Coordinates of C-alpha atoms in Angstrom, one line a residue:
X1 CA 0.0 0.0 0.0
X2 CA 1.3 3.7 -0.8
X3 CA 1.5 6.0 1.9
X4 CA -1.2 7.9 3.4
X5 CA 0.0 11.6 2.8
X6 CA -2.7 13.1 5.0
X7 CA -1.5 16.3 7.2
X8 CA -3.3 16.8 10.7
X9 CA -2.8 20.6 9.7
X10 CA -5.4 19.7 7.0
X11 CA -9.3 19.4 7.5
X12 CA -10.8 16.3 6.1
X13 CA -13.5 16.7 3.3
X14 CA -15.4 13.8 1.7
X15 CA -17.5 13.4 -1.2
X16 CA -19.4 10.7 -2.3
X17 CA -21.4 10.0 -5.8
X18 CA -23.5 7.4 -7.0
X19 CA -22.7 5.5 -10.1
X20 CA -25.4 6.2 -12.3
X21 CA -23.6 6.9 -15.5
X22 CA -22.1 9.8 -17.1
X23 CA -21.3 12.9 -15.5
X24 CA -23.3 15.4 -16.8
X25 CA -22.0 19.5 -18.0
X26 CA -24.2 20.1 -14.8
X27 CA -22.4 17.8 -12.4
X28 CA -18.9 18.9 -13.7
X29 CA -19.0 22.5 -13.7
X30 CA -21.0 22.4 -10.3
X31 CA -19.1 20.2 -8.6
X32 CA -16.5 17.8 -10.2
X33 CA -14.9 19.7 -11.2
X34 CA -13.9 21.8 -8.2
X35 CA -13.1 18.7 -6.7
X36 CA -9.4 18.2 -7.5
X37 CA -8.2 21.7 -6.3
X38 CA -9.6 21.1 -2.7
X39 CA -6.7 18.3 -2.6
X40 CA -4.2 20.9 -2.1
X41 CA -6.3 22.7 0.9
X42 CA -7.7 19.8 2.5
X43 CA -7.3 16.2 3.0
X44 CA -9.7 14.5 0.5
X45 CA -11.6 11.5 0.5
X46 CA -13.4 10.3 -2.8
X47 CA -15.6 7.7 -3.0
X48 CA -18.1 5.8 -5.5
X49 CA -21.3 4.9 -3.5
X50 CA -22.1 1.8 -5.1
X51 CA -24.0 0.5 -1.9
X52 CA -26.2 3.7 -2.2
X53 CA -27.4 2.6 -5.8
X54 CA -28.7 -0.7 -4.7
X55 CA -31.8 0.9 -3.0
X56 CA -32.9 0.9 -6.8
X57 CA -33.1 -2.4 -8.7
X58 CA -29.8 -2.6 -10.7
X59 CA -28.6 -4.2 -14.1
X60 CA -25.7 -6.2 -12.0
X61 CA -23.4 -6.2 -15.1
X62 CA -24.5 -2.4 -15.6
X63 CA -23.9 -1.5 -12.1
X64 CA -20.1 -3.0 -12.1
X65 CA -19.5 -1.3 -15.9
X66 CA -21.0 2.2 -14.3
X67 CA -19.1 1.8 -11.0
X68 CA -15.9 1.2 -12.8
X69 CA -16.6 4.2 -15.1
X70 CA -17.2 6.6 -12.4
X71 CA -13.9 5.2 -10.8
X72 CA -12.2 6.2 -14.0
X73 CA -14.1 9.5 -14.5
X74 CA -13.0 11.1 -10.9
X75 CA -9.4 10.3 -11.7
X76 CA -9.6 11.9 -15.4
X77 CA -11.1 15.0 -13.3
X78 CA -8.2 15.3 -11.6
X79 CA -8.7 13.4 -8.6
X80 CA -5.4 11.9 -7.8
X81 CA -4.8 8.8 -6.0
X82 CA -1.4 9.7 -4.8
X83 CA -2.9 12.8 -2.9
X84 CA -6.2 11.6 -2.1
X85 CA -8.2 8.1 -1.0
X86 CA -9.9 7.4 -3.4
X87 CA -11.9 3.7 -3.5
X88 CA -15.0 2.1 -3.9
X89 CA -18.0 2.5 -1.0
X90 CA -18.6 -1.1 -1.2
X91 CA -15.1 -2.3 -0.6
X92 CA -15.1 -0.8 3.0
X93 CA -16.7 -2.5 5.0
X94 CA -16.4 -0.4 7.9
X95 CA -19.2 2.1 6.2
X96 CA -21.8 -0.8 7.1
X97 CA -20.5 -1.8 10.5
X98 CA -20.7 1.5 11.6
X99 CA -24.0 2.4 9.7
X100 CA -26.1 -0.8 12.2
X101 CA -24.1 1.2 15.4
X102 CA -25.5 4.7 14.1
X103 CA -28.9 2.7 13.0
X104 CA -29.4 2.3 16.6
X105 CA -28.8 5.8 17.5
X106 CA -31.9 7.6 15.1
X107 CA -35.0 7.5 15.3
X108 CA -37.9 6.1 13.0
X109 CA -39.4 9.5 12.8
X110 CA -36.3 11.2 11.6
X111 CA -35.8 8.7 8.7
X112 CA -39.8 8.9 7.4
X113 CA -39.5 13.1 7.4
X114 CA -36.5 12.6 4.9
X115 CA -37.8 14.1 1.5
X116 CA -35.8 11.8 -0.5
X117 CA -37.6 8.5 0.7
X118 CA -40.9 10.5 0.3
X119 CA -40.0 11.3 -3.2
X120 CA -38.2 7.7 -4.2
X121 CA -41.0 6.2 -2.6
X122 CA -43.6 7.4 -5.0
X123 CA -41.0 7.0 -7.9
X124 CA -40.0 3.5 -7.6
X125 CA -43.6 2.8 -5.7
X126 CA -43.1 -1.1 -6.7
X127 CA -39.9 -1.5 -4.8
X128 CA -40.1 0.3 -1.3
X129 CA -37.2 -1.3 0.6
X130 CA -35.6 -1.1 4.0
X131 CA -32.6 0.1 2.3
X132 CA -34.5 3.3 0.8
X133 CA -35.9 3.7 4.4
X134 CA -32.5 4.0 5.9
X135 CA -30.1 4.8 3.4
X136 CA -29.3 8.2 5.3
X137 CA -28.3 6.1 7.9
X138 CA -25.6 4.8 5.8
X139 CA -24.6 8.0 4.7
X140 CA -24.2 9.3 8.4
X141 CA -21.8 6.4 8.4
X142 CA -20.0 7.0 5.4
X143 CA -19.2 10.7 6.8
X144 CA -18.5 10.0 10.5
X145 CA -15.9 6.4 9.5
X146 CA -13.7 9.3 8.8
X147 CA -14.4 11.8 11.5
X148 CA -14.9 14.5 8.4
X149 CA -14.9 18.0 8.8
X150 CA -16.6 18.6 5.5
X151 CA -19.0 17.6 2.9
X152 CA -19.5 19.4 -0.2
X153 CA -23.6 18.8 -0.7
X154 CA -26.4 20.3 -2.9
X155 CA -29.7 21.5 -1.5
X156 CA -31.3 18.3 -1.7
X157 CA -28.4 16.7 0.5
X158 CA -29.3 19.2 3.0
X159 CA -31.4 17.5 5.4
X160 CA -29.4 14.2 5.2
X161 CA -26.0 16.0 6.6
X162 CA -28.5 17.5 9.2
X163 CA -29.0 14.5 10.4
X164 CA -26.2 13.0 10.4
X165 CA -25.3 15.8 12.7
X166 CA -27.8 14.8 14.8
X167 CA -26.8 11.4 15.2
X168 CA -23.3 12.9 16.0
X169 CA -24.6 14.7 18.5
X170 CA -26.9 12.1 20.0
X171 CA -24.0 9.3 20.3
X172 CA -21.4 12.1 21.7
X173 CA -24.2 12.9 24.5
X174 CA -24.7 8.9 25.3
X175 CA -21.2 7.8 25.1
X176 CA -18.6 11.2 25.7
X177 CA -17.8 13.4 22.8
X178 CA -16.3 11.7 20.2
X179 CA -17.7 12.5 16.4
X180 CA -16.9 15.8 14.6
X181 CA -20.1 17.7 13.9
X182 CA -19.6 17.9 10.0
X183 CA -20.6 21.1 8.3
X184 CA -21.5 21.6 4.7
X185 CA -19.0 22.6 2.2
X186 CA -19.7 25.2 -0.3
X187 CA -17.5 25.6 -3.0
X188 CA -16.1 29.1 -4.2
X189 CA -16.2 28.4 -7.5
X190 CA -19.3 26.2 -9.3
X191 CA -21.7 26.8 -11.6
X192 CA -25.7 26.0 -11.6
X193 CA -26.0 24.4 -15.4
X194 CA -29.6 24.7 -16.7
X195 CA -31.5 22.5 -19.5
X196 CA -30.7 23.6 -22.7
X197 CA -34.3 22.9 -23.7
X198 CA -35.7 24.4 -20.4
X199 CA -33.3 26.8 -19.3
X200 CA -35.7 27.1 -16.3
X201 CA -35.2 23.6 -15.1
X202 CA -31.6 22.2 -13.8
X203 CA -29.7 19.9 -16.5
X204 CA -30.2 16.7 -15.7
X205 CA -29.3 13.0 -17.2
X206 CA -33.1 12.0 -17.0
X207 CA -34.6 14.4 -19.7
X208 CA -36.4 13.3 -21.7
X209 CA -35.0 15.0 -24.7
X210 CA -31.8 14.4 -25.6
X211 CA -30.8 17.8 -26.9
X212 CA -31.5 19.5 -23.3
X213 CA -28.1 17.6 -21.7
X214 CA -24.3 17.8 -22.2
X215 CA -22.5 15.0 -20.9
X216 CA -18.7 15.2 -20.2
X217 CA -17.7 12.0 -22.6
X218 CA -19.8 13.6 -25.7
X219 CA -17.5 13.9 -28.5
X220 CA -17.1 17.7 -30.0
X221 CA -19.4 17.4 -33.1
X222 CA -22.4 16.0 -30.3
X223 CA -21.4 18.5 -27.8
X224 CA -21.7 21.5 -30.9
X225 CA -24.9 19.9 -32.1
X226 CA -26.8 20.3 -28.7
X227 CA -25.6 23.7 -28.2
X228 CA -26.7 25.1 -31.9
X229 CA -29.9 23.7 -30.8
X230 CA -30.6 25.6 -27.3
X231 CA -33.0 27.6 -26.7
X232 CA -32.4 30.7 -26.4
X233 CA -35.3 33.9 -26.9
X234 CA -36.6 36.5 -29.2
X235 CA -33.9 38.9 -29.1
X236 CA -30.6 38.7 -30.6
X237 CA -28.5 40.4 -28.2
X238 CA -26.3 38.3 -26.3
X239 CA -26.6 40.1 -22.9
X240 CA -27.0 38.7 -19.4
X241 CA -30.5 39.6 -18.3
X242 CA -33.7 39.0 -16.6
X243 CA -36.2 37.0 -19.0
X244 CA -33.2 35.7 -20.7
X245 CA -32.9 32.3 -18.9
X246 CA -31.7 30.4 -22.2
X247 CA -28.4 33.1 -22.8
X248 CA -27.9 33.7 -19.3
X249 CA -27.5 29.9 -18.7
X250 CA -25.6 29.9 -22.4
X251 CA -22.9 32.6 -20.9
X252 CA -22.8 31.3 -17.3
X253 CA -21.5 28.0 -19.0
X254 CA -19.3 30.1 -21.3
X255 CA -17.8 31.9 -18.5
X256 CA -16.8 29.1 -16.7
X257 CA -14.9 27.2 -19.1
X258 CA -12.7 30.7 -20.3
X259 CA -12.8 32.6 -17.3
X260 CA -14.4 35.7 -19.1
X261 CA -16.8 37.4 -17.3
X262 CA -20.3 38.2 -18.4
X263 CA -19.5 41.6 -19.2
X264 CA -16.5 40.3 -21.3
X265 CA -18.7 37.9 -23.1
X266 CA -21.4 40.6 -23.9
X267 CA -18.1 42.7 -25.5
X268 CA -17.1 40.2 -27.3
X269 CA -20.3 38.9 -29.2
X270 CA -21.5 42.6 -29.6
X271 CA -23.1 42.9 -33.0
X272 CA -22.9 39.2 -33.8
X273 CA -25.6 37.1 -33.1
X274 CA -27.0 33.7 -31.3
X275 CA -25.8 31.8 -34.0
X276 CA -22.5 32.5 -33.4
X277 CA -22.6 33.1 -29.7
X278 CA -24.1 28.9 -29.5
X279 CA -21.1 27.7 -32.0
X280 CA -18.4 29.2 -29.6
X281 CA -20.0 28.2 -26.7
X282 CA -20.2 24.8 -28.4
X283 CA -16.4 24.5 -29.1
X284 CA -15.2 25.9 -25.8
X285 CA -17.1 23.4 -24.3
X286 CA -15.8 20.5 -26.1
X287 CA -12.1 21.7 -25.8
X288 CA -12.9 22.5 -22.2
X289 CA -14.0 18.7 -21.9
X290 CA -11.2 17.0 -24.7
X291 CA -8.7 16.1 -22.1
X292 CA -11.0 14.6 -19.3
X293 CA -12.2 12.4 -22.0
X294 CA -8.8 11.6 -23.5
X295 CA -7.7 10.5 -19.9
X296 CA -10.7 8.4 -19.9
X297 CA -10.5 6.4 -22.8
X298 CA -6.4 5.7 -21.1
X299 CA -8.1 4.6 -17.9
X300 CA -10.4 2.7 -19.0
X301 CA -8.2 0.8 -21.5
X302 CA -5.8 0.2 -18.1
X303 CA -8.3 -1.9 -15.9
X304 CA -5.1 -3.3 -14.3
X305 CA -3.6 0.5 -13.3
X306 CA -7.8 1.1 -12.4
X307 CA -7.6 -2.0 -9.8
X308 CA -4.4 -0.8 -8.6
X309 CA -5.9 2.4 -7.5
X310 CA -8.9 1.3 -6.2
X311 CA -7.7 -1.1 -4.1
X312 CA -5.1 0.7 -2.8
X313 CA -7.4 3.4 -2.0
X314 CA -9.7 1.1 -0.2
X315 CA -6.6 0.1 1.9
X316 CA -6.0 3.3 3.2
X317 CA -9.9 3.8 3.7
X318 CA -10.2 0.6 5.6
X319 CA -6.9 2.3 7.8
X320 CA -8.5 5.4 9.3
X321 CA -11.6 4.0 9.6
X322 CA -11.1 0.8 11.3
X323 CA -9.6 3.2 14.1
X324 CA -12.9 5.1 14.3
X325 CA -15.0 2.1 14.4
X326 CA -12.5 -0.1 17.1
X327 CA -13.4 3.5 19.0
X328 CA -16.9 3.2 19.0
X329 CA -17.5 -0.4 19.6
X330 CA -15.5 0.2 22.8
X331 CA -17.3 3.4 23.0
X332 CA -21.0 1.1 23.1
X333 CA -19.6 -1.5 25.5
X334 CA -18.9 -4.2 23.0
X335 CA -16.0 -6.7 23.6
X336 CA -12.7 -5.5 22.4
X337 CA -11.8 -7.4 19.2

């Protein structure tokens, strides 16, 4: 196993995500893709939450191919695995131990006011499981194995770190404090990408239409395609502006991947119009994107240097963990292993 660079001058930060394909434009600019930076600040750990995905029924041969690609897409967005640990949820099985500890430690109540069952509940209304019930649970488990300081989350992780702060809180009152209190991480830079069919709604892999999302392993011609074909408004001013929800989400993605600012965009495509305006959007993006999926294809043609990582990074996952969970066994009164 490689060494476990982490500093105790460093805060520890973990993010999670699910493999359910493709990263999205939405999911990169917003998050991914701030990601790699943090592993200079902070000590960062990265994890695929393949357990997570099984409160829905899975494709098993799907599920392994998706896992594996999200593996390889995290490391081709600059996640390193020489500066962070980086592994696969389901290969620690410390996460699980810990989550029946913490399962004892929250209440029914708090788990039927999450939103999220609510909602999954009446989405997948033929497969209401246990799982779905107390997947939160879980993910109070997966943050507190590592004592983290910080967890970058959306608004509809919200209430799931608040409870996992409330679990915290409850154990450290029963059994002495112990767990960090883990607060939400919001990142400086990120980006909220809209539909390019409904610039109103969020971009997301489920639409419907297949023009309305850009995901991050499109090749250029697809990429330039869906962008000639967003929708944009009347006018043909390329200005950031109330009403304009199609250009503004247009520029917001433009100034993200050049670092212009709006009002350096609105210089720039003065007197042209949205033709134009979509094409170099279009093209940014995809050179933007061109190396993250260049490093891809190289991963995912390496499944031996893939497997090296990721068990390696489960390793060193499996190392601070298994300190944190000897701790609260002891902590509960169970025999010392």
């Amino acid at each position: 196993m490689s060494e476990l660079n982490f500093s105790k001058d460093k805060k520890l930060i973990l993010s999670m995500i699910q493999p359910t394909g493709t990263f999205t434009l939405g999911n990169y600019l917003g998050a991914v893709k701030n990601w790699g930076p943090l592993q200079e600040e902070f000590n960062c750990v990265y994890a695929v939450a393949d357990l997570h995905s099984l409160t829905v029924t899975q494709e098993p041969s799907a599920l392994r191919k998706n896992s594996l690609q999200a593996y390889a897409l995290l490391i081709a967005c600059g996640m390193d695995p020489e500066k962070s640990v980086l592994f696969f949820q389901s290969h620690n099985c410390n996460h699980p131990e810990l989550s029946w500890i913490l399962g004892c430690s929250t209440q029914f109540g708090e788990l039927s006011r999450m939103t999220q069952f609510k909602d999954k509940s009446a989405k997948h209304a033929d497969n209401i499981n246990a799982g779905l019930f107390t997947y939160p649970v879980l993910m109070a488990a997966d943050i507190l194995a590592y004592n983290a300081d910080l967890v970058p989350i959306g608004a509809d992780q919200k209430q799931h770190l608040e409870l996992a702060r409330n679990i915290a809180q409850r154990f450290n009152q029963r059994y002495g404090e112990f767990f960090n209190l883990p607060d939400p991480y919001i990142p400086k830079m990120g980006a909220k990408v809209m539909s390019l069919q409904e610039p109103t709604k969020k971009m997301s892999k489920s639409d419907e239409n297949p023009n309305a999302c850009i995901f991050i392993l499109d090749d250029k011609d697809t990429i330039i395609r869906k962008f000639k074909r967003a929708v944009t408004d009347s006018e043909t001013e390329v200005r950031f502006a109330e009403g304009k929800d199609g250009i503004n989400n247009l520029m917001t993605i433009y100034s993200v991947v050049t670092g212009n600012t709006f009002e350096e965009i609105e210089k720039e495509f003065a007197g042209k119009g949205y033709g134009d305006f979509k094409l170099a959007v279009g093209e940014a993006v995809a050179d933007h994107l061109e190396p993250v999926r260049t490093k891809f294809d190289k991963l995912m043609a390496d499944k031996a240097y893939l497997k090296e990582c990721y068990t390696d990074g489960a390793q060193k996952a499996q190392l601070i963990t298994r300190r944190v969970v000897s701790k609260v066994y002891h902590k509960v009164g169970l025999v010392d292993r």
